[in-house]
Amino acid sequence: MTYKIVASQCTGCSACEPECPNQAISEKNGTFIIDPAKCTECIGYFDEPQCVAVCPVDDTCVLDAAYPRYSA
Amino acid sequence: MEHQVISLSSISTPKNGVNLEDIMQQKAEHQGCGTQGGSGKASCGSSAGQGDLAPEIWEKVKNHPCYSEEAHHHYARMHVAVAPACNIQCNYCNRKYDCANESRPGVVSEKLTPEQAAKKVLAVASTIPQMTVLGIAGPGDPLANPEKTFKTFELISKTAPDIKLCLSTNGLALPDHVDTIASYNVDHVTITINMVDPDVGAEIYPWIYFRNKRYKGREAARILTERQLQGLEMLTERGILCKVNSVMIPGINDGHLVEVNRAVKSRGAFLHNIMPLISAPEHGTVFGLNGQRGPSAQELKALQDSCEGEMNMMRHCRQCRADAVGLLGEDRSAEFTTEAVMAMDVQYDMETRKSYQALVEQEREATAAARKAEMETLAGGEYSDVKILIAVATKGSGRINEHFGHASEFQIYEASSSGAKFVGHRRVDLYCQGGFGDEEALETVVIRAINDCTAVFVAKIGGCPRGALEAAGIDPVDRFAYEYIEQSVIAYFREYLDLVRNGTVTHGQRGDAQIRQGAYTAA
Ligand code: SF4
Ligand code: SF4
């Protein structure tokens, strides 16, 4: 799977963008989006997904069930 | 006493700046304040003076609107919002809005790129010569956005090296950036420190994001306090001025802030600014929603008084909204929208700015001289313990020059036989929005805000509010209209003592007053 950002909750604070080890996050129309092709759920880099850890709004960076779990 | 209006155009500029420096130094010396801090505070009278600050620190801050109440009326600061991200969560913050500590709850600043921000600063500085200070304070934490923050500093210091740069931070990332801060010649850093005890911190901070990990509760607070104090030490080692802001949260850190005061003083902070918690359910913060109250005016003053022997307290902070542009009481931000700024052809003229600033210094000298003359007439004798509070309606320049009904805030002075001492502000900025007062609001807002005052000084006041004030036991005074504030406070106090002496008035303690919730909107 990959993480996605719930656009209606994102404040556009940009905190997640520089923390992603895969540069998967970018700004689009004032909120941020994750490129599912680049997100590795932070596996291989950190113990916890960085976007989830830094995001000030709970349940805004969430697993996207539309994709299978990532495997390295 | 005649009204003496000093027009800026009628004064010749001094030949060089060295004179002014000398005068400020002499003034500081004959005020008789020790430079070591301590208890001789009351004799230092005014917020306008050097107080207990060491001369080299006073030299740096005397023109800084956030550090000198008097400077606030002559010099302006602005903030640019280039730092949206934050690395901690505070219970007094709603992440949808700007940081409630440095800004106005419920406001969203316009986000700027460093290039836009630099252009805006130069545009404002060339239009408003009073603009001497640029701060980066949010909406998130400037050091959680180091590239944007330092890029902005770099661009501005290249074109306008005379603008002072400031930074406000929660301190978590501070130790990592101290050297960069020093390299940009940032001479003022504000750290918000609400606790030095992780158990207290756990009640204020739900989590922090540090070194790629989210920490919660006590552990989060432990890391935060270690980083804050370490950052403070590193800055003072490098000679960078450091102010500490604390938010007073009754029942959580109110008593503990005395300990915070000691901890930051011993690590070299030059000022400690204790601010009241701003908390209302509509802000959507944890504290707003769980009913955590802010302190009353007397609770805040008592805490500031109990810390004062320890070090300099800053009492004039109004928690101005961060996006204001211009002098206190005039907001010109509408002239400087991003759109307007980007279309401007900005010419930065350092000479015009310098000559304006020299005139301001002369006006400040005049105020100081008037205060000194009045002080010499005051002898306390058997009434040396008597203290009263006086509310003053002013638009600035150290004079009583605001109409009662137009005041968005009152300055509070404490009068005693040792002089007039500025002790804070009371904001009433929701009263009189239509340009005329309605009695309901007058009763509920202004009187509650200044209820602990014996008198209120105004330039003018209508019959109705006069009656309401008198009924509440507050003396409405317009006979000092357009005079210097401190001189008038001392003159009034002398008359008051005469009335107490001959038995016309019985001196007694007045009640408490309320702190209006919400950041200052009129600046
Ligand atoms: S989970 Fe990790 S890799 Fe995926 S978007 Fe978030 S930070 Fe980037
Ligand atoms: S950290 Fe959260 S709120 Fe901020 S931009 Fe990223 S997803 Fe949006």
Coordinates of C-alpha atoms and ligand atoms in Angstrom, one line a residue:
Chain A
M1 CA 0.0 0.0 0.0
T2 CA 0.9 3.6 0.0
Y3 CA 0.0 6.6 2.1
K4 CA -2.4 9.2 0.9
I5 CA -3.4 12.6 2.3
V6 CA -7.0 13.4 3.1
A7 CA -7.3 16.7 1.2
S8 CA -10.2 18.0 3.3
Q9 CA -8.1 17.8 6.4
C10 CA -4.8 19.0 5.1
T11 CA -4.0 22.5 6.4
G12 CA -1.3 23.0 3.7
C13 CA 1.3 23.5 6.4
S14 CA 4.0 21.8 4.3
A15 CA 5.6 20.0 7.3
C16 CA 5.4 16.6 5.6
E17 CA 7.0 17.6 2.3
P18 CA 10.7 17.9 3.3
E19 CA 10.5 14.9 5.6
C20 CA 9.6 12.3 3.0
P21 CA 12.7 10.2 2.2
N22 CA 11.3 9.5 -1.3
Q23 CA 10.3 13.0 -2.3
A24 CA 6.8 11.6 -2.8
I25 CA 5.0 14.6 -1.5
S26 CA 4.2 17.8 -3.4
E27 CA 1.9 20.7 -3.3
K28 CA -1.2 20.9 -5.4
N29 CA -3.8 23.7 -5.1
G30 CA -2.9 24.6 -1.6
T31 CA -3.0 21.1 -0.1
F32 CA -0.4 18.3 -0.4
I33 CA -0.5 15.0 -2.3
I34 CA 1.5 11.8 -2.2
D35 CA 2.6 10.2 -5.4
P36 CA 1.7 6.5 -4.9
A37 CA 4.5 5.4 -7.3
K38 CA 7.1 6.9 -5.0
C39 CA 5.8 6.2 -1.5
T40 CA 7.5 3.2 0.2
E41 CA 5.6 3.7 3.5
C42 CA 9.0 4.8 4.7
I43 CA 10.1 1.1 4.8
G44 CA 13.8 0.9 4.7
Y45 CA 14.2 4.4 6.0
F46 CA 12.4 5.0 9.2
D47 CA 10.4 3.1 11.8
E48 CA 7.3 5.2 11.3
P49 CA 5.9 6.9 8.2
Q50 CA 7.3 10.4 8.4
C51 CA 4.3 12.1 7.0
V52 CA 2.2 10.6 9.7
A53 CA 4.6 11.5 12.4
V54 CA 4.9 15.1 11.5
C55 CA 1.4 16.0 10.4
P56 CA -0.4 18.2 12.9
V57 CA -3.8 16.8 12.0
D58 CA -4.6 13.3 13.2
D59 CA -5.8 10.8 10.5
T60 CA -4.8 13.0 7.6
C61 CA -1.9 10.9 6.3
V62 CA -3.5 7.5 6.0
L63 CA -2.9 4.1 4.2
D64 CA -4.6 4.0 0.8
A65 CA -6.5 0.7 0.6
A66 CA -6.5 1.0 -3.2
Y67 CA -2.9 -0.2 -3.4
P68 CA -1.3 -3.4 -2.1
R69 CA 1.2 -3.1 0.9
Y70 CA 4.6 -2.0 -0.2
S71 CA 7.3 -4.7 -0.3
A72 CA 11.0 -3.8 -0.8
Chain B
M1 CA 1.9 73.3 31.2
E2 CA 1.5 74.2 27.6
H3 CA 1.0 71.6 24.9
Q4 CA 4.2 71.2 23.0
V5 CA 3.7 69.5 19.8
I6 CA 6.9 68.6 18.2
S7 CA 6.6 68.5 14.5
L8 CA 9.1 66.3 12.8
S9 CA 9.6 68.7 10.0
S10 CA 10.5 71.6 12.3
I11 CA 13.5 70.0 14.0
S12 CA 16.9 70.0 12.5
T13 CA 18.7 66.8 12.4
P14 CA 21.7 66.3 14.6
K15 CA 25.0 66.4 12.7
N16 CA 25.9 62.9 13.5
G17 CA 24.6 59.9 15.2
V18 CA 27.3 59.8 17.8
N19 CA 25.7 62.5 19.8
L20 CA 22.5 60.6 20.2
E21 CA 24.3 57.5 21.5
D22 CA 26.0 59.7 24.0
I23 CA 22.8 61.3 25.1
M24 CA 21.1 57.9 25.5
Q25 CA 24.0 56.7 27.6
Q26 CA 23.9 59.8 29.9
K27 CA 20.2 59.5 30.3
A28 CA 20.6 55.9 31.2
E29 CA 23.2 56.7 33.8
H30 CA 21.4 59.5 35.5
Q31 CA 18.2 57.5 35.9
G32 CA 20.2 55.8 38.5
C33 CA 19.4 52.3 37.6
G34 CA 21.8 49.6 38.5
T35 CA 23.0 47.5 35.6
Q36 CA 23.1 44.4 37.6
G37 CA 19.5 43.8 38.2
G38 CA 18.0 43.4 41.6
S39 CA 15.4 45.1 43.7
G40 CA 16.1 48.8 43.0
K41 CA 13.6 48.5 40.3
A42 CA 10.9 50.9 41.4
S43 CA 13.2 53.8 41.2
C44 CA 13.7 53.1 37.5
G45 CA 10.2 54.3 37.0
S46 CA 9.5 53.8 33.4
S47 CA 9.3 51.2 30.8
A48 CA 10.8 53.8 28.5
G49 CA 14.1 53.7 30.2
Q50 CA 16.9 51.3 30.4
G51 CA 15.6 49.6 33.6
D52 CA 18.0 47.0 34.8
L53 CA 19.4 46.3 31.4
A54 CA 23.2 46.4 30.9
P55 CA 24.2 49.4 28.7
E56 CA 25.2 47.2 25.7
I57 CA 21.9 45.4 25.8
W58 CA 19.9 48.7 26.1
E59 CA 21.8 50.0 23.1
K60 CA 20.6 47.1 21.1
V61 CA 17.0 47.2 22.1
K62 CA 16.1 50.8 22.8
N63 CA 14.7 51.2 19.3
H64 CA 13.0 47.9 19.2
P65 CA 9.3 48.2 19.4
C66 CA 8.8 44.9 21.0
Y67 CA 11.3 45.5 23.8
S68 CA 10.7 49.2 24.7
E69 CA 7.2 50.4 25.2
E70 CA 8.2 53.9 24.2
A71 CA 9.9 52.7 21.1
H72 CA 6.7 51.0 20.1
H73 CA 5.2 54.4 19.4
H74 CA 8.1 55.5 17.2
Y75 CA 9.3 52.4 15.5
A76 CA 7.5 49.6 13.8
R77 CA 8.1 46.0 13.2
M78 CA 6.6 43.6 10.8
H79 CA 6.4 39.9 10.4
V80 CA 6.4 37.9 7.3
A81 CA 4.8 34.4 7.2
V82 CA 7.3 32.3 5.4
A83 CA 7.3 29.4 7.9
P84 CA 4.1 27.4 7.8
A85 CA 5.4 24.1 9.2
C86 CA 5.7 23.2 12.9
N87 CA 7.5 20.5 14.7
I88 CA 5.5 20.4 18.0
Q89 CA 1.9 20.5 19.0
C90 CA 0.7 22.8 21.7
N91 CA -2.6 22.7 23.5
Y92 CA -3.2 26.4 23.0
C93 CA -2.7 26.1 19.3
N94 CA -5.1 25.3 16.5
R95 CA -3.1 24.0 13.6
K96 CA -5.6 25.5 11.1
Y97 CA -4.6 29.0 12.2
D98 CA -1.4 30.9 13.0
C99 CA 0.4 30.2 16.2
A100 CA -1.7 31.6 19.0
N101 CA 1.4 32.5 21.0
E102 CA 3.0 34.9 18.5
S103 CA -0.1 35.8 16.7
R104 CA -3.8 36.3 16.7
P105 CA -5.9 33.2 17.2
G106 CA -8.2 32.5 14.3
V107 CA -6.1 34.3 11.7
V108 CA -4.5 32.8 8.7
S109 CA -1.5 34.8 7.4
E110 CA -0.9 34.9 3.8
K111 CA 1.9 32.5 3.0
L112 CA 4.9 34.1 1.2
T113 CA 7.9 32.7 -0.6
P114 CA 11.2 34.1 0.7
E115 CA 11.5 36.2 -2.5
Q116 CA 8.0 37.6 -2.0
A117 CA 8.7 38.2 1.7
A118 CA 11.9 40.1 1.0
K119 CA 10.3 42.3 -1.6
K120 CA 7.4 43.1 0.8
V121 CA 9.8 44.0 3.6
L122 CA 11.8 46.4 1.4
A123 CA 8.6 47.9 0.0
V124 CA 7.3 48.6 3.5
A125 CA 10.7 49.9 4.8
S126 CA 11.0 52.4 1.9
T127 CA 7.5 53.7 2.5
I128 CA 7.5 53.7 6.3
P129 CA 10.9 54.9 7.7
Q130 CA 9.8 53.7 11.2
M131 CA 10.0 50.1 10.1
T132 CA 13.2 48.9 11.7
V133 CA 12.5 45.3 12.7
L134 CA 11.6 42.2 10.7
G135 CA 10.5 39.2 12.5
I136 CA 9.8 35.7 11.4
A137 CA 7.5 34.0 13.8
G138 CA 5.3 31.6 12.0
P139 CA 2.6 30.7 11.4
G140 CA 4.6 27.5 12.3
D141 CA 8.1 27.4 13.7
P142 CA 10.7 29.3 11.7
L143 CA 13.3 26.7 12.6
A144 CA 11.1 23.9 11.3
N145 CA 11.4 25.7 8.0
P146 CA 15.1 26.6 8.1
E147 CA 15.6 27.0 4.3
K148 CA 12.7 29.5 3.9
T149 CA 13.6 31.4 7.1
F150 CA 17.3 31.8 6.3
K151 CA 16.7 32.5 2.6
T152 CA 14.5 35.4 3.7
F153 CA 17.1 36.7 6.1
E154 CA 19.8 36.4 3.4
L155 CA 17.8 38.4 0.8
I156 CA 17.0 41.2 3.3
S157 CA 20.4 41.6 4.8
K158 CA 21.9 42.0 1.4
T159 CA 19.7 45.0 0.4
A160 CA 18.8 46.5 3.8
P161 CA 21.6 45.8 6.3
D162 CA 20.1 48.4 8.7
I163 CA 16.9 46.3 9.4
K164 CA 17.2 44.2 12.6
L165 CA 16.3 40.6 12.2
C166 CA 14.4 38.6 14.8
L167 CA 13.2 35.1 15.1
S168 CA 10.8 33.4 17.4
T169 CA 11.0 29.7 18.0
N170 CA 9.7 26.9 20.3
G171 CA 13.4 25.9 20.6
L172 CA 13.2 22.3 19.6
A173 CA 15.4 22.7 16.6
L174 CA 17.3 25.7 18.0
P175 CA 20.6 24.0 18.9
D176 CA 21.0 22.8 15.3
H177 CA 20.7 26.3 13.9
V178 CA 22.6 28.5 16.3
D179 CA 25.6 28.9 14.1
T180 CA 23.5 29.8 11.1
I181 CA 21.6 32.4 13.2
A182 CA 24.9 33.9 14.3
S183 CA 26.1 34.1 10.7
Y184 CA 23.1 36.1 9.6
N185 CA 23.6 38.6 12.4
V186 CA 20.3 37.9 13.9
D187 CA 20.6 39.7 17.2
H188 CA 17.2 38.9 18.8
V189 CA 15.8 35.5 19.3
T190 CA 12.6 34.7 21.2
I191 CA 12.1 31.3 22.7
T192 CA 8.8 30.3 24.0
I193 CA 9.4 28.3 27.2
N194 CA 6.4 27.3 29.2
M195 CA 8.0 24.9 31.6
V196 CA 11.2 23.3 32.7
D197 CA 9.6 20.3 34.3
P198 CA 8.5 17.5 31.9
D199 CA 5.5 16.7 34.1
V200 CA 4.2 20.2 33.6
G201 CA 5.1 20.0 29.9
A202 CA 3.1 16.9 29.4
E203 CA 0.0 19.0 30.2
I204 CA 0.9 21.5 27.5
Y205 CA 2.4 19.6 24.7
P206 CA 0.8 16.4 23.4
W207 CA 3.7 15.6 21.1
I208 CA 6.8 16.7 19.3
Y209 CA 8.5 15.5 16.1
F210 CA 12.2 15.1 16.7
R211 CA 14.9 13.3 14.7
N212 CA 12.3 11.5 12.5
K213 CA 10.2 10.3 15.3
R214 CA 7.1 11.4 17.1
Y215 CA 7.5 11.6 20.9
K216 CA 4.6 11.9 23.3
G217 CA 3.8 13.0 26.8
R218 CA 6.5 13.3 29.4
E219 CA 9.3 12.1 27.1
A220 CA 8.3 14.8 24.5
A221 CA 8.4 17.5 27.1
R222 CA 11.7 16.3 28.5
I223 CA 13.4 16.5 25.1
L224 CA 11.8 19.9 24.4
T225 CA 13.0 21.5 27.7
E226 CA 16.5 20.1 27.2
R227 CA 16.7 21.5 23.7
Q228 CA 15.2 24.9 24.7
L229 CA 17.7 25.4 27.5
Q230 CA 20.6 24.2 25.5
G231 CA 19.7 26.5 22.6
L232 CA 19.3 29.4 25.0
E233 CA 22.8 28.8 26.5
M234 CA 24.3 28.5 23.0
L235 CA 22.8 31.8 21.9
T236 CA 23.9 33.7 24.9
E237 CA 27.4 32.2 24.6
R238 CA 27.6 33.8 21.2
G239 CA 26.3 37.1 22.4
I240 CA 22.9 36.9 20.7
L241 CA 20.2 38.5 22.7
C242 CA 17.6 36.1 23.9
K243 CA 14.1 36.8 25.2
V244 CA 11.9 34.2 26.7
N245 CA 8.1 34.2 26.2
S246 CA 5.9 32.2 28.5
V247 CA 2.2 31.6 28.3
M248 CA 0.6 31.7 31.7
I249 CA -1.9 28.9 32.0
P250 CA -3.7 29.0 35.4
G251 CA -3.6 25.7 37.2
I252 CA -1.0 24.2 34.9
N253 CA 2.2 26.4 34.9
D254 CA 1.3 29.6 36.8
G255 CA 3.2 28.8 39.9
H256 CA 5.9 26.9 37.9
L257 CA 6.8 30.0 35.9
V258 CA 8.7 31.4 38.8
E259 CA 11.0 28.4 38.4
V260 CA 11.1 28.9 34.6
N261 CA 12.1 32.6 35.3
R262 CA 15.1 31.5 37.4
A263 CA 16.1 28.8 34.9
V264 CA 16.2 31.2 31.9
K265 CA 17.7 34.0 33.8
S266 CA 20.6 31.9 35.0
R267 CA 21.2 30.9 31.3
G268 CA 21.4 34.5 30.2
A269 CA 18.0 35.5 28.8
F270 CA 17.8 39.3 29.0
L271 CA 14.0 39.6 29.2
H272 CA 11.2 37.3 30.3
N273 CA 7.7 38.1 28.8
I274 CA 4.9 36.4 30.6
M275 CA 1.7 36.5 28.5
P276 CA -1.8 35.5 29.4
L277 CA -3.2 32.4 27.8
I278 CA -5.7 33.3 25.1
S279 CA -8.4 30.7 25.2
A280 CA -11.9 30.6 23.9
P281 CA -13.9 27.6 22.6
E282 CA -14.3 29.2 19.2
H283 CA -10.5 29.0 18.6
G284 CA -10.9 25.2 18.5
T285 CA -7.8 24.6 20.6
V286 CA -7.5 21.9 23.2
F287 CA -7.5 24.4 26.0
G288 CA -10.3 26.4 24.4
L289 CA -12.5 23.3 24.1
N290 CA -11.8 21.8 27.6
G291 CA -12.6 25.1 29.3
Q292 CA -9.1 26.0 30.4
R293 CA -9.3 29.7 31.4
G294 CA -6.8 32.4 31.0
P295 CA -5.5 34.5 34.0
S296 CA -7.1 37.7 35.2
A297 CA -5.3 41.0 35.0
Q298 CA -4.3 40.9 38.7
E299 CA -3.2 37.3 38.6
L300 CA -0.9 38.2 35.6
K301 CA 0.4 41.3 37.4
A302 CA 1.1 39.3 40.6
L303 CA 3.1 36.7 38.8
Q304 CA 5.0 39.4 36.8
D305 CA 5.7 41.2 40.1
S306 CA 6.9 38.1 41.8
C307 CA 9.4 37.4 39.0
E308 CA 10.5 41.0 38.7
G309 CA 13.1 40.9 41.4
E310 CA 14.7 38.0 39.5
M311 CA 15.0 39.8 36.1
N312 CA 13.5 42.2 33.7
M313 CA 9.9 41.5 32.9
M314 CA 8.3 42.7 29.8
R315 CA 4.9 44.2 30.5
H316 CA 3.9 46.0 27.4
C317 CA 3.5 43.1 25.0
R318 CA 0.0 43.3 23.5
Q319 CA 0.3 40.1 21.6
C320 CA -0.1 42.1 18.4
R321 CA -1.4 40.3 15.4
A322 CA 1.5 39.2 13.5
D323 CA 0.4 40.5 10.1
A324 CA 0.1 44.1 11.2
V325 CA 2.3 46.7 9.4
G326 CA 3.1 50.1 10.7
L327 CA 3.2 51.9 14.0
L328 CA 1.1 50.9 17.0
G329 CA -2.5 51.9 16.4
E330 CA -2.2 52.3 12.6
D331 CA -2.4 49.2 10.5
R332 CA -1.2 49.8 6.9
S333 CA -1.2 46.2 5.9
A334 CA -3.9 46.8 3.3
E335 CA -1.4 48.9 1.3
F336 CA 1.0 46.0 1.2
T337 CA -0.9 43.0 -0.2
T338 CA 1.3 40.5 -2.1
E339 CA -0.3 41.7 -5.3
A340 CA 0.4 45.3 -4.6
V341 CA 4.0 44.6 -3.5
M342 CA 4.9 42.5 -6.5
A343 CA 3.7 45.4 -8.8
M344 CA 5.8 48.0 -6.9
D345 CA 9.1 49.4 -8.1
V346 CA 11.0 49.4 -4.8
Q347 CA 13.9 51.9 -4.2
Y348 CA 15.5 51.4 -0.8
D349 CA 16.6 54.7 0.6
M350 CA 18.8 54.4 3.7
E351 CA 19.4 58.1 4.1
T352 CA 15.7 59.1 4.4
R353 CA 15.3 56.4 7.0
K354 CA 18.3 57.6 9.0
S355 CA 17.2 61.2 9.2
Y356 CA 13.7 60.2 10.3
Q357 CA 15.1 58.1 13.0
A358 CA 17.3 61.0 14.3
L359 CA 14.1 63.1 14.7
V360 CA 12.4 60.4 16.7
E361 CA 15.4 60.4 19.1
Q362 CA 14.9 64.1 19.8
E363 CA 11.2 63.6 20.6
R364 CA 12.1 60.9 23.0
E365 CA 14.5 63.1 24.7
A366 CA 11.8 65.7 25.3
T367 CA 9.5 63.2 26.9
A368 CA 12.3 62.0 29.2
A369 CA 13.1 65.6 30.3
A370 CA 9.4 66.3 31.1
R371 CA 9.2 63.2 33.3
K372 CA 12.3 64.1 35.2
A373 CA 11.1 67.6 36.0
E374 CA 7.8 66.2 37.4
M375 CA 9.6 63.6 39.4
E376 CA 11.5 66.2 41.3
T377 CA 8.2 67.6 42.8
L378 CA 7.2 64.3 44.3
A379 CA 7.9 63.5 47.9
G380 CA 6.4 60.4 49.4
G381 CA 6.9 60.8 53.2
E382 CA 4.4 58.9 55.2
Y383 CA 2.5 57.8 52.1
S384 CA 5.4 56.0 50.4
D385 CA 3.4 52.7 50.4
V386 CA 0.4 54.1 48.6
K387 CA 0.1 52.9 45.0
I388 CA -2.7 53.5 42.5
L389 CA -3.2 52.3 39.0
I390 CA -4.2 54.7 36.2
A391 CA -5.5 53.8 32.8
V392 CA -4.4 56.0 29.9
A393 CA -6.0 56.5 26.5
T394 CA -3.1 57.2 24.1
K395 CA -2.3 57.0 20.4
G396 CA 1.4 57.2 21.1
S397 CA 4.3 59.7 21.4
G398 CA 4.0 59.3 25.2
R399 CA 1.0 61.6 25.4
I400 CA -2.6 61.4 26.5
N401 CA -4.0 62.0 23.1
E402 CA -6.9 59.5 22.6
H403 CA -10.6 60.0 23.0
F404 CA -12.1 57.6 25.5
G405 CA -14.6 56.2 23.1
H406 CA -11.9 55.6 20.4
A407 CA -9.4 53.8 22.5
S408 CA -8.8 50.2 21.5
E409 CA -6.6 49.7 24.6
F410 CA -5.6 51.5 27.7
Q411 CA -2.0 51.7 29.0
I412 CA -1.8 51.0 32.7
Y413 CA 0.5 53.0 34.9
E414 CA 1.3 52.4 38.6
A415 CA 1.8 55.6 40.4
S416 CA 3.6 55.7 43.7
S417 CA 6.1 58.0 45.5
S418 CA 8.8 56.4 43.4
G419 CA 7.2 57.7 40.2
A420 CA 5.1 56.4 37.3
K421 CA 5.7 52.9 36.2
F422 CA 4.2 51.3 33.1
V423 CA 2.8 48.0 34.1
G424 CA 0.8 46.8 31.1
H425 CA -2.1 47.1 28.7
R426 CA -5.8 46.5 28.9
R427 CA -7.3 45.9 25.5
V428 CA -10.9 46.9 24.8
D429 CA -10.7 46.7 21.0
L430 CA -14.2 45.4 20.5
Y431 CA -15.8 48.3 22.2
C432 CA -17.0 51.1 19.9
Q433 CA -16.7 49.4 16.6
G434 CA -19.1 51.8 14.9
G435 CA -17.2 54.9 16.0
F436 CA -19.5 55.7 18.9
G437 CA -19.9 53.8 22.1
D438 CA -23.0 52.0 23.2
E439 CA -23.6 51.9 27.0
E440 CA -23.9 48.1 27.3
A441 CA -20.4 47.6 25.8
L442 CA -19.0 50.4 27.9
E443 CA -20.3 48.9 31.1
T444 CA -19.2 45.4 30.3
V445 CA -16.0 45.9 28.4
V446 CA -14.1 49.0 29.5
I447 CA -15.0 49.1 33.1
R448 CA -14.3 45.5 33.6
A449 CA -11.0 45.9 31.8
I450 CA -9.8 48.8 34.0
N451 CA -11.8 48.1 37.1
D452 CA -8.6 48.0 39.3
C453 CA -7.7 51.6 38.2
T454 CA -8.4 54.7 40.3
A455 CA -8.6 57.0 37.3
V456 CA -8.6 57.0 33.6
F457 CA -6.8 59.7 31.6
V458 CA -8.3 60.7 28.3
A459 CA -8.0 63.5 25.7
K460 CA -11.8 63.8 25.6
I461 CA -14.8 61.9 27.0
G462 CA -18.6 62.1 26.5
G463 CA -21.1 62.7 29.3
C464 CA -22.6 59.2 29.4
P465 CA -19.3 57.2 29.7
R466 CA -18.2 59.8 32.3
G467 CA -21.2 59.0 34.5
A468 CA -20.8 55.3 34.1
L469 CA -17.1 55.5 35.1
E470 CA -17.9 57.7 38.1
A471 CA -20.6 55.2 39.2
A472 CA -18.0 52.5 39.0
G473 CA -15.6 54.5 41.2
I474 CA -13.2 55.4 38.4
D475 CA -12.2 59.0 38.1
P476 CA -12.5 60.2 34.4
V477 CA -9.8 62.8 33.9
D478 CA -9.5 65.0 30.8
R479 CA -7.6 67.9 32.3
F480 CA -4.2 66.4 31.2
A481 CA -5.3 66.1 27.6
Y482 CA -2.4 66.1 25.2
E483 CA 0.2 66.3 28.0
Y484 CA 3.0 63.8 28.5
I485 CA 1.7 60.6 30.2
E486 CA 4.2 60.1 33.0
Q487 CA 4.4 63.7 34.0
S488 CA 0.5 63.7 34.3
V489 CA 0.4 60.5 36.2
I490 CA 2.8 61.9 38.8
A491 CA 0.9 65.2 39.0
Y492 CA -2.4 63.3 39.5
F493 CA -0.8 61.1 42.1
R494 CA 0.5 64.2 44.0
E495 CA -3.1 65.6 44.1
Y496 CA -4.4 62.2 45.1
L497 CA -2.0 62.1 48.1
D498 CA -3.1 65.6 49.1
L499 CA -6.7 64.4 49.1
V500 CA -5.8 61.4 51.2
R501 CA -3.9 63.6 53.6
N502 CA -6.7 66.0 54.2
G503 CA -9.2 63.1 54.5
T504 CA -11.3 63.8 51.3
V505 CA -10.3 60.5 49.9
T506 CA -9.8 57.2 51.7
H507 CA -7.1 55.1 50.0
G508 CA -8.1 51.5 49.5
Q509 CA -7.4 48.6 47.2
R510 CA -9.6 48.3 44.1
G511 CA -10.9 45.0 42.6
D512 CA -9.6 42.8 39.9
A513 CA -9.9 43.4 36.1
Q514 CA -10.4 41.1 33.2
I515 CA -8.0 40.4 30.3
R516 CA -9.8 40.5 27.0
Q517 CA -9.6 37.3 25.0
G518 CA -8.1 37.4 21.6
A519 CA -4.9 39.0 20.2
Y520 CA -4.6 42.8 19.8
T521 CA -6.4 43.7 16.5
A522 CA -6.0 47.4 16.3
A523 CA -2.3 47.5 15.7
Ligands
SF4_1 S1 4.9 7.2 4.2 FE1 7.0 7.9 4.0 S2 7.5 7.5 1.9 FE2 5.3 7.5 2.0 S3 4.7 9.6 1.6 FE3 4.8 9.4 3.8 S4 6.9 10.1 4.2 FE4 6.8 9.7 2.0
SF4_2 S1 1.7 17.8 7.3 FE1 -0.4 17.2 7.2 S2 -1.5 19.2 7.2 FE2 0.6 19.6 6.8 S3 0.8 19.7 4.5 FE3 1.3 17.6 5.1 S4 -0.7 16.5 5.1 FE4 -1.2 18.7 5.0

